[in-house]
Coordinates of C-alpha atoms in Angstrom, one line a residue:
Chain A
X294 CA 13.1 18.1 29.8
X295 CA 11.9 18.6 26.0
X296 CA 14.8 20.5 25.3
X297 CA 17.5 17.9 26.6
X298 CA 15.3 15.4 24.2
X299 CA 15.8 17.9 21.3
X300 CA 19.3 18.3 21.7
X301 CA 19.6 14.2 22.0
X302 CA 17.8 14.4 18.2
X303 CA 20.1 17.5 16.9
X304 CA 24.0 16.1 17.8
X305 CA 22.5 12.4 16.3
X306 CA 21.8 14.8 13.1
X307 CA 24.6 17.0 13.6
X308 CA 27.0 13.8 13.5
X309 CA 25.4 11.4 11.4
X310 CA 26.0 11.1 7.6
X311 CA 23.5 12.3 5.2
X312 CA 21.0 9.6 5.1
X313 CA 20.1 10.5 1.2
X314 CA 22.5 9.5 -1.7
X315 CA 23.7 11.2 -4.6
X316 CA 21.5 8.6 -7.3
X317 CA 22.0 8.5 -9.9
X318 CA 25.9 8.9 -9.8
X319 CA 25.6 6.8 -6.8
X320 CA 23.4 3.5 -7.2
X321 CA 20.3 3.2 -5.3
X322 CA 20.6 1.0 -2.2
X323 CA 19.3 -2.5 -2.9
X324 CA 18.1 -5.7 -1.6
X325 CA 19.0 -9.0 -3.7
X326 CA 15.3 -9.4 -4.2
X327 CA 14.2 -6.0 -5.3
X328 CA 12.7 -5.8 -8.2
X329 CA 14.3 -3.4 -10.6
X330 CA 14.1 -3.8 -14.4
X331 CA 13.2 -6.8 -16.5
X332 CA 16.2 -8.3 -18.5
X333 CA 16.2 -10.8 -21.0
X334 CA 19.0 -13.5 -22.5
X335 CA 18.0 -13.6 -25.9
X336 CA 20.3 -16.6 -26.5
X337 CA 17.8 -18.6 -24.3
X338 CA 14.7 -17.6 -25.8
X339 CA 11.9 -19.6 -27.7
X340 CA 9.8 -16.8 -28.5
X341 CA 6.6 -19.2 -26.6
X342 CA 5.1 -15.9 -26.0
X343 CA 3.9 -16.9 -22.1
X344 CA 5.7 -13.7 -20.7
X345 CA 3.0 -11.7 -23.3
X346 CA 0.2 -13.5 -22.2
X347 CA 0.3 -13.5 -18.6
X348 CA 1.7 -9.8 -18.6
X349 CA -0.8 -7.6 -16.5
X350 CA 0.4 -4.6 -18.5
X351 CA 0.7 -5.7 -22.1
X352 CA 4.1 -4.2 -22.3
X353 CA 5.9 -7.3 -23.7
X354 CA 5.3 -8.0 -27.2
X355 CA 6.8 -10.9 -29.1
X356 CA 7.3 -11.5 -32.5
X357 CA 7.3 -15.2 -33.5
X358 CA 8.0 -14.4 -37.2
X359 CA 10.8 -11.6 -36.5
X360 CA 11.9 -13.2 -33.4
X361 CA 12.1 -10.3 -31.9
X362 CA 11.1 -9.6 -28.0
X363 CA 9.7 -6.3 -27.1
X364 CA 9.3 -4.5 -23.4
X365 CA 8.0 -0.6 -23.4
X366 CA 9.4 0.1 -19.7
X367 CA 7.0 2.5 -19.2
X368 CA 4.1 0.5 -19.2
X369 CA 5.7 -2.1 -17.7
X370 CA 5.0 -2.3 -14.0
X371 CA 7.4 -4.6 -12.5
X372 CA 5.4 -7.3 -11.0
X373 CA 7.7 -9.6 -12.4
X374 CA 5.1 -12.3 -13.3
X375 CA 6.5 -12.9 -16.7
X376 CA 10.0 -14.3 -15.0
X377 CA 7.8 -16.2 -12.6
X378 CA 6.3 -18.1 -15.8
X379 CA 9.2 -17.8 -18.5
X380 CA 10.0 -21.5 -19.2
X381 CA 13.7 -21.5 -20.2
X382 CA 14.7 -18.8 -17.0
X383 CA 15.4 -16.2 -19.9
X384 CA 13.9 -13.5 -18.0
X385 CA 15.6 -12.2 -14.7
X386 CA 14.4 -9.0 -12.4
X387 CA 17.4 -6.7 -11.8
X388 CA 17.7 -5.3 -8.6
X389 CA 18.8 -1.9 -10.1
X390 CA 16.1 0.6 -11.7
X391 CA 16.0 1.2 -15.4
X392 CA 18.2 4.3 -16.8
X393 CA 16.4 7.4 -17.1
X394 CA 15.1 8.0 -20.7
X395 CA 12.8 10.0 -23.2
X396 CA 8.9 10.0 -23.6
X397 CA 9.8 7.9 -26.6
X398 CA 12.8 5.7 -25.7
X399 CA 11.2 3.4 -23.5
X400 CA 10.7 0.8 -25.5
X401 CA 13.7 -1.5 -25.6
X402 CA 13.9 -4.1 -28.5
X403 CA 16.1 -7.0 -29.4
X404 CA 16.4 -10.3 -31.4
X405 CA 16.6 -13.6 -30.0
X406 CA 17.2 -16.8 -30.6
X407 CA 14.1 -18.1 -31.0
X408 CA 12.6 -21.5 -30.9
X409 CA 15.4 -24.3 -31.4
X410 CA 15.2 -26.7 -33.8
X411 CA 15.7 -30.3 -34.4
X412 CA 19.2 -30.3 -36.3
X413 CA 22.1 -27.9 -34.4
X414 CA 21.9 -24.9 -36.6
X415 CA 24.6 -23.3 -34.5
X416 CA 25.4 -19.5 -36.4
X417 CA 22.6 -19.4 -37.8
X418 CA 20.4 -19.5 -34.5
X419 CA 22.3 -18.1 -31.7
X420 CA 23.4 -14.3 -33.2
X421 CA 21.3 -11.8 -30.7
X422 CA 21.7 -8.3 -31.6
X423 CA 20.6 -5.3 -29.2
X424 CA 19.0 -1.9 -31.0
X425 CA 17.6 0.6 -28.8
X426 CA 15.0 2.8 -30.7
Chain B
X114 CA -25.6 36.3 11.7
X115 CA -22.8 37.2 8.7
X116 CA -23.5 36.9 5.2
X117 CA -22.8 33.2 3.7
X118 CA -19.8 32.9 1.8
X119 CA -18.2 30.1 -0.4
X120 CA -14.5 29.3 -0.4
X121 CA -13.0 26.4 -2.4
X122 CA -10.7 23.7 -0.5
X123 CA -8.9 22.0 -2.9
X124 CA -8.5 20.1 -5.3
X125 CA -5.1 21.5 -5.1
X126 CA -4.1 22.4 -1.4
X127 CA -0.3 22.5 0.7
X128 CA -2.2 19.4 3.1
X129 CA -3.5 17.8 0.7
X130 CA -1.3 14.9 -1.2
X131 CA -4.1 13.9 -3.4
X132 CA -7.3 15.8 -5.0
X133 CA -10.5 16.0 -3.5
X134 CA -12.7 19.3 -3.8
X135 CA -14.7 21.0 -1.0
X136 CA -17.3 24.0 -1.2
X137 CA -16.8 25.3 2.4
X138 CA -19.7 27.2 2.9
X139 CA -18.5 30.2 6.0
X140 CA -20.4 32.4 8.2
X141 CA -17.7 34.7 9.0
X142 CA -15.2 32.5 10.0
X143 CA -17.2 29.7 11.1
X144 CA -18.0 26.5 8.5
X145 CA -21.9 26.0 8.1
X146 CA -21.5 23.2 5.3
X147 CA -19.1 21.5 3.5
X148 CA -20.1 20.2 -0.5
X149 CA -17.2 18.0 -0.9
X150 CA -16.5 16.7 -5.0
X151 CA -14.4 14.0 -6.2
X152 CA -13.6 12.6 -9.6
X153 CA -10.1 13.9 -10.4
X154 CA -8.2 10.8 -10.3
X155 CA -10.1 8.0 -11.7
X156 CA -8.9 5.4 -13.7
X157 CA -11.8 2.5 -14.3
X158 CA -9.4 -0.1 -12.5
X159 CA -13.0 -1.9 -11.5
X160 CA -13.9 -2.2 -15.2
X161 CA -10.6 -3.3 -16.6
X162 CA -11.2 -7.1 -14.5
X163 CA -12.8 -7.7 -17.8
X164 CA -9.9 -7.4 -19.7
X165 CA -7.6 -9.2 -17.7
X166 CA -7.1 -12.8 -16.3
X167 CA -8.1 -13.2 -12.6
X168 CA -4.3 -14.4 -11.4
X169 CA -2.9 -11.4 -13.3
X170 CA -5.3 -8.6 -12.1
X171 CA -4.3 -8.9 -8.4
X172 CA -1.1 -6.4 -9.3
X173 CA -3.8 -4.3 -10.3
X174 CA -5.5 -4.8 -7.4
X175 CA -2.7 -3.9 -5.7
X176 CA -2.5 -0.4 -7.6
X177 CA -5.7 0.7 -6.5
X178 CA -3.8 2.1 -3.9
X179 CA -0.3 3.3 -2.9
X180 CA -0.1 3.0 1.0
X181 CA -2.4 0.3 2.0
X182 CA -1.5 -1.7 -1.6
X183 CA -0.4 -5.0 0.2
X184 CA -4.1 -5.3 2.2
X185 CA -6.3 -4.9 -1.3
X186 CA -4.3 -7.4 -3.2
X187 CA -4.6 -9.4 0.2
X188 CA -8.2 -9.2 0.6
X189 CA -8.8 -9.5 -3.3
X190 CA -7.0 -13.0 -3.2
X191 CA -9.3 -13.6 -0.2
X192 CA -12.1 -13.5 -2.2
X193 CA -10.7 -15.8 -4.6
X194 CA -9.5 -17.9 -2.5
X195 CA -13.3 -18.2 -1.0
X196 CA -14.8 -18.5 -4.0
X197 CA -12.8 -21.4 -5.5
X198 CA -12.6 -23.0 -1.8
X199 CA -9.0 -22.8 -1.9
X200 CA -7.3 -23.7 1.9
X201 CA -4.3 -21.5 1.7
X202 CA -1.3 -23.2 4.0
X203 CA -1.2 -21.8 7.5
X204 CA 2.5 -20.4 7.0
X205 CA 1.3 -18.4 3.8
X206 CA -1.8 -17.0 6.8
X207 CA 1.0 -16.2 8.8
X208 CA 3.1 -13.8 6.2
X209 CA 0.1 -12.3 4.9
X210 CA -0.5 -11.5 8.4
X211 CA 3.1 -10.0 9.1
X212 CA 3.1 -7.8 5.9
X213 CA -0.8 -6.4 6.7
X214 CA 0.8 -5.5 9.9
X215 CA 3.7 -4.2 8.4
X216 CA 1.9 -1.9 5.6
X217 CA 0.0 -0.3 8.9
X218 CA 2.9 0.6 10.3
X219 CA 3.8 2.3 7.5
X220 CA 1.2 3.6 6.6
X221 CA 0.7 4.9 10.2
X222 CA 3.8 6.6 10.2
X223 CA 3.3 8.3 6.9
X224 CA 0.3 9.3 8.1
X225 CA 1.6 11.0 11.8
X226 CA 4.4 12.7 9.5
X227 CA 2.1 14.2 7.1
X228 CA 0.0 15.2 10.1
X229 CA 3.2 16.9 11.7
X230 CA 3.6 19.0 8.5
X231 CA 0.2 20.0 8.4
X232 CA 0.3 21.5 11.8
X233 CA 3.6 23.3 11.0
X234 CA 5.7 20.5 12.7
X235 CA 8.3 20.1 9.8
X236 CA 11.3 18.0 12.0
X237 CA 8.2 15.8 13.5
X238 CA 7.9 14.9 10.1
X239 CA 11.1 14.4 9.0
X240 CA 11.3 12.5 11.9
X241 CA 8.3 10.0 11.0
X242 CA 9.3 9.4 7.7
X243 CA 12.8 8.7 8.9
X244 CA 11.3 5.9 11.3
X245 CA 9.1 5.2 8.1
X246 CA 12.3 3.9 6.0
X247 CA 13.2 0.6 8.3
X248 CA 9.7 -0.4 7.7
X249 CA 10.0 -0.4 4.0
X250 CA 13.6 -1.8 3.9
X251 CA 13.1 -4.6 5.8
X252 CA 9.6 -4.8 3.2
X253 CA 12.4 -4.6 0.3
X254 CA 14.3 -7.2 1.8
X255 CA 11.3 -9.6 2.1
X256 CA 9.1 -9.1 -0.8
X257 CA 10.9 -7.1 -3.4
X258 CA 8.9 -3.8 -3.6
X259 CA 9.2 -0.6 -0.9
X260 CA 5.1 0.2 -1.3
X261 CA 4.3 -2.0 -4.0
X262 CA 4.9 -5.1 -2.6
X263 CA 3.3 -7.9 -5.2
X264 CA 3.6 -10.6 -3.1
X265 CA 0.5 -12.0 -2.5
X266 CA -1.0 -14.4 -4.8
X267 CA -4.3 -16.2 -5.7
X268 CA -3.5 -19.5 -3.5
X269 CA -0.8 -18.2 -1.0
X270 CA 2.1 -15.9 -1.3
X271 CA 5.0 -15.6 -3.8
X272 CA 8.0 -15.4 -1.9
X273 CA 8.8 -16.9 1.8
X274 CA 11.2 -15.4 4.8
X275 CA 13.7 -17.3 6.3
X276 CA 13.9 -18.0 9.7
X277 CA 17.1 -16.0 10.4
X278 CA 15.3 -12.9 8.7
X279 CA 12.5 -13.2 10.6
X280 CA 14.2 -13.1 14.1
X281 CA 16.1 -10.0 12.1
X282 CA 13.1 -8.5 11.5
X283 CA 12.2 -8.8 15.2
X284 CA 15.0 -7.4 16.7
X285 CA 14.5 -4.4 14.4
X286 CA 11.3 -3.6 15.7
X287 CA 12.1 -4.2 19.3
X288 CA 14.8 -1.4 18.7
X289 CA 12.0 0.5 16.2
X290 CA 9.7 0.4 18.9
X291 CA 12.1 2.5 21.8
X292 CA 12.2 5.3 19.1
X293 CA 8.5 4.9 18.5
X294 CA 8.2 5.7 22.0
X295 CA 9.9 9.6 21.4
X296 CA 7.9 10.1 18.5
X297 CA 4.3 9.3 19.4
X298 CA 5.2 11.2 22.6
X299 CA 4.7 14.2 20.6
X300 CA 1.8 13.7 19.7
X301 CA 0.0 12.3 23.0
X302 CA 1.7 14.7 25.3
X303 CA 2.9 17.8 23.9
X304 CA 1.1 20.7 24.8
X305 CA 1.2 22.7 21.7
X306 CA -0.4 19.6 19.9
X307 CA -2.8 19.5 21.9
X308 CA -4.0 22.7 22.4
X309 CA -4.2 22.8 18.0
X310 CA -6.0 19.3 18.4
X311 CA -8.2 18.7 21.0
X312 CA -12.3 19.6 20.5
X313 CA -11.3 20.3 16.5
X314 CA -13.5 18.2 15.1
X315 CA -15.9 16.9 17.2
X316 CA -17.9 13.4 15.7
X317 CA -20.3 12.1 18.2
X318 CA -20.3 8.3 19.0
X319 CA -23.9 8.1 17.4
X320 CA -23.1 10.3 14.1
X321 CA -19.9 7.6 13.5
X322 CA -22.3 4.7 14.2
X323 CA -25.0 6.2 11.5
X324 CA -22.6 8.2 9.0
X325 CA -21.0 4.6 8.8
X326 CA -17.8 5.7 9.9
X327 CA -14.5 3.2 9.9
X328 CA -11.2 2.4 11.3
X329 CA -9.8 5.2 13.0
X330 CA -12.2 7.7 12.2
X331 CA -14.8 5.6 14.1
X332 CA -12.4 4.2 16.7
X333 CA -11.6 7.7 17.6
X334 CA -15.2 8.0 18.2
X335 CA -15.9 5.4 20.7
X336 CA -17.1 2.5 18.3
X337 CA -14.9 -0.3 18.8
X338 CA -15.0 -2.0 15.1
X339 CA -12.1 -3.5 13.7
X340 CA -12.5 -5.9 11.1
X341 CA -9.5 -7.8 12.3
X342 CA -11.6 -9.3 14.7
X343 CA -13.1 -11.1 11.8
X344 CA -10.1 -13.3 12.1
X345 CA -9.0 -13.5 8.5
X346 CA -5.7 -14.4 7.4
X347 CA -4.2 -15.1 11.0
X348 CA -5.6 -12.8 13.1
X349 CA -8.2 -15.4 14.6
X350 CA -4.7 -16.9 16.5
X351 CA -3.5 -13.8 17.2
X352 CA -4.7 -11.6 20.6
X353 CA -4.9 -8.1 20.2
X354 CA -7.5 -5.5 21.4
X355 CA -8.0 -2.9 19.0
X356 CA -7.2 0.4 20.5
X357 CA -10.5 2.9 20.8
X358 CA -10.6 6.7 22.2
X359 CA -13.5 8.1 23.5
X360 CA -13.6 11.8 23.0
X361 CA -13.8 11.8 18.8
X362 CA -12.0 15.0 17.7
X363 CA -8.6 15.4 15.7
X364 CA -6.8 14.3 19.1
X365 CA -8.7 11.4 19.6
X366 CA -8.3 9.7 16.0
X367 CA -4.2 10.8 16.2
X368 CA -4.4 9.0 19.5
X369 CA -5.7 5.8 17.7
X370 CA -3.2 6.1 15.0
X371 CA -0.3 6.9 17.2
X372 CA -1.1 3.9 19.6
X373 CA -1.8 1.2 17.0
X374 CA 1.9 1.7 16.1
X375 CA 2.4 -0.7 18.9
X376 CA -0.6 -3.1 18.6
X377 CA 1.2 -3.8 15.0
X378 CA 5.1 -4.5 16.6
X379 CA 2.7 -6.9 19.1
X380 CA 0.9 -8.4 16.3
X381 CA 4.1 -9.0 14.4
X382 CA 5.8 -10.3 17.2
X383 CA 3.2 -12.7 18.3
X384 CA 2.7 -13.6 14.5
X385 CA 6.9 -14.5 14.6
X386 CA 6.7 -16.6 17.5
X387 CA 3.9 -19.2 16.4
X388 CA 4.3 -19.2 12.9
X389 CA 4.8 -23.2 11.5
X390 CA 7.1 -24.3 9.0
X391 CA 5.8 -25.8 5.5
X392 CA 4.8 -24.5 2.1
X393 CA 3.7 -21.1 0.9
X394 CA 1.2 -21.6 -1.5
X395 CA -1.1 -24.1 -3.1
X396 CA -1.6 -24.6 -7.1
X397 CA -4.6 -23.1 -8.5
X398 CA -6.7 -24.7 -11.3
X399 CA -10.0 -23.6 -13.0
X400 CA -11.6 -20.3 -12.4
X401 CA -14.1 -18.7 -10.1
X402 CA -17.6 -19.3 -10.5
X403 CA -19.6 -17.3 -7.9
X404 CA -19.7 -14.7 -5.4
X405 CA -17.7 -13.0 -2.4
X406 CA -17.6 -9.9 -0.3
X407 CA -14.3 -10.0 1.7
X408 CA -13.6 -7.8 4.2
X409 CA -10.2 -6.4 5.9
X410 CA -8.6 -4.2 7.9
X411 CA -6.8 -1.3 6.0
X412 CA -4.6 1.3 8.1
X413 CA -7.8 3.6 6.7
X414 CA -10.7 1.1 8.1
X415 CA -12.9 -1.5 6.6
X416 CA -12.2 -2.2 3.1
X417 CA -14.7 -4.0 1.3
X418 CA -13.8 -6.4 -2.1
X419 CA -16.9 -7.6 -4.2
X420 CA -15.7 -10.3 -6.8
X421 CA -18.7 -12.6 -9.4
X422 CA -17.2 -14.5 -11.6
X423 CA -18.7 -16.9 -14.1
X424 CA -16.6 -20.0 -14.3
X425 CA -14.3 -17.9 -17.1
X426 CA -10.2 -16.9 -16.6
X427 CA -11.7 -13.3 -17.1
X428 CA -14.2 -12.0 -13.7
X429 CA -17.5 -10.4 -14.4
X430 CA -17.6 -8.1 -11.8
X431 CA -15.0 -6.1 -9.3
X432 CA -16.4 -4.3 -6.7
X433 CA -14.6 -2.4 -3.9
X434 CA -15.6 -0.1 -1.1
X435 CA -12.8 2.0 0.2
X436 CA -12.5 3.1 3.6
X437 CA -11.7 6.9 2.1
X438 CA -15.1 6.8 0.4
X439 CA -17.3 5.9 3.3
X440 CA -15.1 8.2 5.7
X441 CA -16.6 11.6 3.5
X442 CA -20.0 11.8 5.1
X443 CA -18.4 11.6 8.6
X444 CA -15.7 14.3 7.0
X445 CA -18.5 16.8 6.4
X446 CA -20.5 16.3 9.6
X447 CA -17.1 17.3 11.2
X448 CA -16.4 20.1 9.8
X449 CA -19.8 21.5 10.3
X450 CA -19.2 24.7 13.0
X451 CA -15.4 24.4 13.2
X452 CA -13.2 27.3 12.3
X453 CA -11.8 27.8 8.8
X454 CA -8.1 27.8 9.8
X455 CA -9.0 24.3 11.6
X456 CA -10.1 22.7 8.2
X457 CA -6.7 21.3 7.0
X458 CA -5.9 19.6 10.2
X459 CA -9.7 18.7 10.5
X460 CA -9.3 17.3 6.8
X461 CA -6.2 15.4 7.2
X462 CA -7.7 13.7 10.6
X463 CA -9.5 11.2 8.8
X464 CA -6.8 10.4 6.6
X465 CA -7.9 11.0 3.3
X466 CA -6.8 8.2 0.2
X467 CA -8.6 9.9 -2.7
X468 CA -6.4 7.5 -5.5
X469 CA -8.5 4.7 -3.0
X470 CA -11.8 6.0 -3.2
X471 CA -12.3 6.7 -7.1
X472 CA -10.1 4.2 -8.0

């Protein structure tokens, strides 16, 4: 009888699709709440530093002064505590993973808007600019 | 009587997925002693509790490990939880429950496939781990992480599954579970396995008792501890019977493993039907001041979490006691007297976590 249970197994193999994609040309399957990659509106942010704090990590560092916003993916482990805590919902988790980089290019950097002030400054404020180093 | 020899085991071996070292002292081709060494994979995550804030360390209480990674931060928050006399909701009990339950399935699974390949059983394997992937999408679904889950919290849990999802997540099993059925059939009742498994690796009832055996490895023995019985999270509403073998070789603990598979599904099941509505989690204030052993139930056996805190954000003191770590002195007394060739399965039996134990 083992054999007839074998040969149930081999024409389910032999006629099934290949249950492995072809990432990264293909995107890794998903769920809505998997947690991918940290991303960050830098229109929306204050720069209140809460997403440094509780980071388990340290792998976000903000710059109140340069009002810059920090993340070094690699030492970032996706827990996704500082979107849990971010107070203006700047922070989101992308379902997708990050793209494949360097020893050195995981550190992603960019300027936001920082905190917003009494009078609408409204060029002045709102001008977020991406560099990747 | 031959001359002694020594041949090192590892730290690097085909059955091995992670380093430990052992000195296998032979008399021809028989083991006399075994000198096992470990140390190549440590990474001070017990010290670092002073550099971090107790609500953020429980993801790295969750890294200890990467198999049974749910149950540590589980039984981490536990001690928390005690310490602060927080009263988690019952719903939140219930979830932990269900993802405990889950991670041993997977884990379990992992476990037979590696198990497979180490007895030269490569579509077994492929086979295990292919069973092994609905467990960790429908953990994806729920939670957000495949083996890292990061859902538990200090005061409850962070994320909360509908009720369509969960009757989902039922039916999956039921169909999970017929599968099952061809798979752990293997392993009870195929005569090649157990002519390679039976009497390798004999540990006496009395020698698990003393050597302070756990989970499996002493379940396979005849001692029938389980720490669920303890009744933490939900399991004090739940009725299960843990599942113990009498004989204590390689068959006997692959036997325990192979048949929990379905204790879990039941577990799960029963955990789907009674679960109440309501909230997830509770705020937390303050900080722990005091002491706690917690105990749990890994896939592995009794882990152990030691937690003193001083009334300050950051703990004093992290303590844990693997199940991988107080499985070694069993692992040597077993492979006294059995055959060279019989180490790797002999090894793998006890289902060695070496990332666990040094931590």
């Amino acid at each position: 009888m083992t054999y007839f249970q074998n040969a149930k197994t081999i024409v389910k193999s032999l006629f099934s699709r290949p249950s492995t994609l072809m990432y990264p040309a293909k995107p890794a399957k998903k769920m809505a709440l998997s947690r991918g990659h940290v991303t960050i509106d830098p229109a929306k942010c204050i720069t209140c530093r809460s997403c440094q704090r509780k980071c388990p990590a340290q792998a976000i560092v903000v710059d109140v002064k340069e009002k810059t916003w920090e993340i070094d993916r690699f030492r970032c482990i996706i827990c996704a505590s500082c979107v849990e805590v971010c107070p203006t919902k700047c922070l989101a988790m992308d379902p997708q993973y990050p793209e494949s980089t360097t020893a050195r290019g995981g550190i992603y950097k960019v300027t936001v808007a920082g905190p917003k002030k009494k009078e609408p400054a409204p060029d002045a404020a709102a001008k977020p600019a991406e560099k990747k180093e | 009587m031959g001359k002694q020899i020594t041949v090192p085991f590892g730290p690097q071996h085909p059955v091995l997925p992670e380093p430990i070292h052992l000195d296998l002292v032979l008399e021809d081709e028989t083991v006399v002693d075994a000198i096992p060494s470990i140390g190549y994979v440590h990474r001070g995550l017990e010290k670092l509790v002073e550099k971090r804030e107790y609500p953020e360390y429980i993801y790295v209480a969750e890294r200890i490990c990467g198999i049974c990674s749910y149950i540590h931060s589980n039984t981490y928050a536990e001690c928390i939880e005690q310490i602060m006399h927080i009263e988690i909701p019952e719903r939140a009990q219930y979830l932990r429950t269900i993802w405990s339950e889950y991670s041993r399935l997977h884990s379990h699974l992992l476990w037979l496939g590696l198990f497979a390949d180490g007895m030269g059983f490569e579509s077994v394997f492929m086979n295990a781990w292919r069973l092994r992937e609905h467990i960790l999408d429908d953990m994806e679904a729920t939670t957000g992480g495949r083996v890292i889950q990061g859902v538990c919290k200090v005061g409850g849990v962070r994320k909360d599954i509908a009720p369509e999802k969960l009757d989902e997540m039922l039916k999956g099993l039921k169909n999970l579970e017929h599968e099952l059925h061809d798979l752990t059939d293997v392993f009870l009742n195929d005569a090649s396995v157990i002519h390679r498994l039976k009497g390798a690796g004999v540990l006496k009832t009395e020698d698990a008792y003393y050597l302070g055996a756990v989970g499996p490895t002493a379940r396979g023995s005849g001692v029938p501890i389980d720490i669920r019985q303890t009744g933490y999270a939900a399991y004090g509403k739940i009725n299960f019977k843990p599942v113990v073998e009498s004989s204590g070789d390689s068959y006997a603990r692959c036997a325990v493993r192979a048949k929990e598979l379905y204790t879990s599904i039941d577990i799960i099941e029963q955990c789907i039907k009674k679960i109440p509505d309501g909230p997830v989690d509770v705020k937390v204030t303050g900080a722990p001041d005091g002491e706690f052993f917690a105990r749990a139930e890994q896939p592995r056996g009794e882990v152990v979490h030691y937690i003193k805190g001083n009334g300050k954000k950051n703990l004093v003191r992290h303590r844990v006691r693997t199940p991988t770590f107080t499985n070694i002195p069993p692992l040597v007394t077993l492979l006294k007297g059995c055959q060279l060739a019989d180490v790797p399965i002999v090894v793998l039996s006890i289902d060695p976590c070496i990332g666990c134990a040094e931590r």
